[in-house]
Amino acid sequence: GQLSALEKRPDPQGRVRFGFVGSLVWYKGGETLVRALGELDPARAVLHVWGDFRPGEDAHHAELQRLAGPNVVFRGRFDNARLAEVYAELDVLVVPSLWWENSPITIHEAQLLCTPVVTSGIGGMAEFVRDGVDGLHFAPGDARDLAAKLRRFVDEPGLAARLARDFPA
């Protein structure tokens, strides 16, 4: 059905809430994202990771768990019917894929749900997210560059709202 955005519920602790939504396979860039979060102040930024998470069985998941600091929360799977609720608790979606994805569905969902996207500056991802207009680009696989882009949302409180205003129809 048609997705409609729920009003964002602000984080009770006043942090910027970044989100990863999807399958935690290595080429989706989760490691880059978890490393980037390690460079941000946990009192000011948190990452919610939504997707099947089995560190006991999957070596990549175990590595993500090992790298994750106190500001990374693995939320596990969610029912797609609850997608709007998931996004109501996210300020910014991060799509840190290491290789080209033509038209990642999560970017379209985020835009329908009024959520700006920070993505790798490659392929279809870079075409669907206009850098500085409805999201930000970073160098694929570069945790330091990603951290610098994410830090902008912490340092510029109006940035997420400004980037959420100008989605393509």
Short mmCIF file of C-alpha atoms in Angstrom, two decimals:
data_model
loop_
_atom_site.label_atom_id
_atom_site.label_comp_id
_atom_site.label_asym_id
_atom_site.label_seq_id
_atom_site.Cartn_x
_atom_site.Cartn_y
_atom_site.Cartn_z
CA GLY A 1 0.00 0.00 0.00
CA GLN A 2 0.91 3.66 -0.03
CA LEU A 3 3.45 4.57 2.60
CA SER A 4 2.64 7.63 4.62
CA ALA A 5 4.96 9.27 7.07
CA LEU A 6 4.23 9.37 10.75
CA GLU A 7 5.38 12.44 12.63
CA LYS A 8 8.95 12.06 13.85
CA ARG A 9 9.12 11.37 17.58
CA PRO A 10 12.26 13.10 18.87
CA ASP A 11 14.87 11.06 20.72
CA PRO A 12 14.22 11.43 24.47
CA GLN A 13 17.96 11.95 25.04
CA GLY A 14 18.24 14.56 22.30
CA ARG A 15 20.54 12.48 20.08
CA VAL A 16 20.54 12.39 16.29
CA ARG A 17 19.24 8.95 15.30
CA PHE A 18 20.89 7.39 12.27
CA GLY A 19 19.42 4.25 10.80
CA PHE A 20 20.46 1.28 8.70
CA VAL A 21 17.56 -0.71 7.27
CA GLY A 22 18.11 -3.94 5.33
CA SER A 23 20.18 -7.06 5.07
CA LEU A 24 23.47 -7.09 6.94
CA VAL A 25 25.68 -8.54 4.23
CA TRP A 26 29.25 -7.23 3.92
CA TYR A 27 28.79 -5.35 0.64
CA LYS A 28 26.01 -3.23 2.19
CA GLY A 29 28.76 -1.37 4.04
CA GLY A 30 27.66 -1.94 7.63
CA GLU A 31 31.25 -2.13 8.82
CA THR A 32 32.00 1.34 7.38
CA LEU A 33 28.91 2.68 9.16
CA VAL A 34 29.67 1.08 12.54
CA ARG A 35 33.26 2.40 12.37
CA ALA A 36 31.97 5.89 11.53
CA LEU A 37 29.65 5.86 14.56
CA GLY A 38 32.69 5.10 16.71
CA GLU A 39 33.99 8.59 15.82
CA LEU A 40 30.82 10.35 17.02
CA ASP A 41 29.95 11.33 20.58
CA PRO A 42 27.60 8.62 21.94
CA ALA A 43 25.76 11.28 23.94
CA ARG A 44 24.83 13.04 20.68
CA ALA A 45 24.43 10.33 18.04
CA VAL A 46 23.01 6.81 17.95
CA LEU A 47 22.68 4.21 15.18
CA HIS A 48 19.69 1.87 14.99
CA VAL A 49 20.43 -1.17 12.82
CA TRP A 50 17.27 -2.83 11.49
CA GLY A 51 17.73 -6.23 9.87
CA ASP A 52 18.19 -9.88 10.71
CA PHE A 53 21.13 -10.07 13.14
CA ARG A 54 22.68 -13.40 14.13
CA PRO A 55 26.23 -12.87 15.39
CA GLY A 56 26.32 -16.46 16.69
CA GLU A 57 25.99 -17.85 13.16
CA ASP A 58 27.26 -15.16 10.80
CA ALA A 59 30.91 -14.06 10.88
CA HIS A 60 30.12 -10.62 9.40
CA HIS A 61 27.44 -10.02 12.06
CA ALA A 62 29.91 -11.09 14.75
CA GLU A 63 32.45 -8.58 13.41
CA LEU A 64 29.86 -5.79 13.43
CA GLN A 65 29.00 -6.64 17.03
CA ARG A 66 32.71 -6.58 17.96
CA LEU A 67 33.22 -3.16 16.33
CA ALA A 68 30.03 -1.62 17.69
CA GLY A 69 30.37 0.96 20.43
CA PRO A 70 27.72 1.91 22.98
CA ASN A 71 25.87 4.06 20.42
CA VAL A 72 25.07 1.19 18.02
CA VAL A 73 21.84 -0.70 18.73
CA PHE A 74 21.00 -3.87 16.79
CA ARG A 75 17.21 -3.94 16.60
CA GLY A 76 16.81 -7.15 14.59
CA ARG A 77 14.14 -7.92 12.00
CA PHE A 78 10.95 -5.96 11.66
CA ASP A 79 7.65 -6.56 9.94
CA ASN A 80 7.43 -4.44 6.78
CA ALA A 81 3.98 -3.30 7.89
CA ARG A 82 5.78 -1.40 10.68
CA LEU A 83 8.09 0.47 8.30
CA ALA A 84 6.52 3.89 8.97
CA GLU A 85 6.97 3.33 12.73
CA VAL A 86 10.65 2.45 12.23
CA TYR A 87 11.21 5.67 10.26
CA ALA A 88 9.31 7.76 12.82
CA GLU A 89 12.22 7.00 15.16
CA LEU A 90 14.96 7.76 12.62
CA ASP A 91 16.28 11.19 11.70
CA VAL A 92 18.61 10.10 8.87
CA LEU A 93 18.89 6.87 6.86
CA VAL A 94 22.40 5.73 5.92
CA VAL A 95 22.90 3.56 2.80
CA PRO A 96 26.63 2.81 2.91
CA SER A 97 26.80 0.16 0.15
CA LEU A 98 30.26 -0.65 -1.20
CA TRP A 99 29.05 -1.42 -4.71
CA TRP A 100 26.59 -0.03 -7.20
CA GLU A 101 22.91 -0.53 -6.55
CA ASN A 102 20.70 0.73 -9.31
CA SER A 103 17.66 1.84 -7.39
CA PRO A 104 17.76 0.79 -3.75
CA ILE A 105 14.20 0.47 -2.50
CA THR A 106 15.20 1.77 0.94
CA ILE A 107 16.07 5.18 -0.55
CA HIS A 108 12.59 5.47 -2.08
CA GLU A 109 10.98 4.37 1.18
CA ALA A 110 13.01 6.88 3.19
CA GLN A 111 12.01 9.71 0.86
CA LEU A 112 8.33 8.73 1.05
CA LEU A 113 8.75 8.77 4.83
CA CYS A 114 10.38 12.24 4.84
CA THR A 115 13.78 11.00 5.96
CA PRO A 116 17.01 12.33 4.40
CA VAL A 117 19.59 9.82 3.19
CA VAL A 118 23.37 9.73 3.48
CA THR A 119 24.70 7.37 0.81
CA SER A 120 27.81 6.21 -0.99
CA GLY A 121 28.43 8.55 -3.92
CA ILE A 122 28.22 5.80 -6.57
CA GLY A 123 25.73 4.34 -9.01
CA GLY A 124 22.00 4.69 -8.73
CA MET A 125 22.32 5.63 -5.08
CA ALA A 126 24.07 8.85 -6.02
CA GLU A 127 21.45 9.60 -8.69
CA PHE A 128 18.50 9.20 -6.33
CA VAL A 129 20.03 11.21 -3.50
CA ARG A 130 21.09 14.71 -4.54
CA ASP A 131 24.11 15.74 -2.49
CA GLY A 132 23.22 18.73 -0.33
CA VAL A 133 19.61 18.79 -1.59
CA ASP A 134 17.84 15.75 -0.14
CA GLY A 135 20.80 14.01 1.45
CA LEU A 136 24.58 13.78 1.47
CA HIS A 137 27.13 11.65 -0.38
CA PHE A 138 30.31 10.15 1.08
CA ALA A 139 33.23 8.21 -0.38
CA PRO A 140 32.31 4.49 -0.42
CA GLY A 141 34.05 2.47 2.28
CA ASP A 142 35.57 5.57 3.90
CA ALA A 143 34.50 5.56 7.56
CA ARG A 144 36.23 8.87 8.30
CA ASP A 145 34.45 10.67 5.46
CA LEU A 146 31.15 9.12 6.52
CA ALA A 147 31.74 10.21 10.13
CA ALA A 148 32.37 13.77 8.92
CA LYS A 149 29.08 13.77 6.98
CA LEU A 150 27.14 12.30 9.92
CA ARG A 151 28.72 14.81 12.31
CA ARG A 152 27.12 17.61 10.27
CA PHE A 153 23.69 16.43 11.46
CA VAL A 154 24.91 16.61 15.06
CA ASP A 155 26.49 20.06 14.60
CA GLU A 156 23.72 21.56 12.41
CA PRO A 157 20.41 20.83 14.15
CA GLY A 158 18.25 22.07 11.25
CA LEU A 159 20.05 20.04 8.58
CA ALA A 160 17.88 16.90 8.61
CA ALA A 161 14.66 18.91 8.36
CA ARG A 162 16.07 21.06 5.54
CA LEU A 163 17.17 18.03 3.52
CA ALA A 164 13.80 16.33 4.08
CA ARG A 165 11.88 19.19 2.46
CA ASP A 166 12.96 18.85 -1.13
CA PHE A 167 12.36 15.27 -2.28
CA PRO A 168 11.68 14.54 -5.95
CA ALA A 169 8.01 13.76 -6.52
#
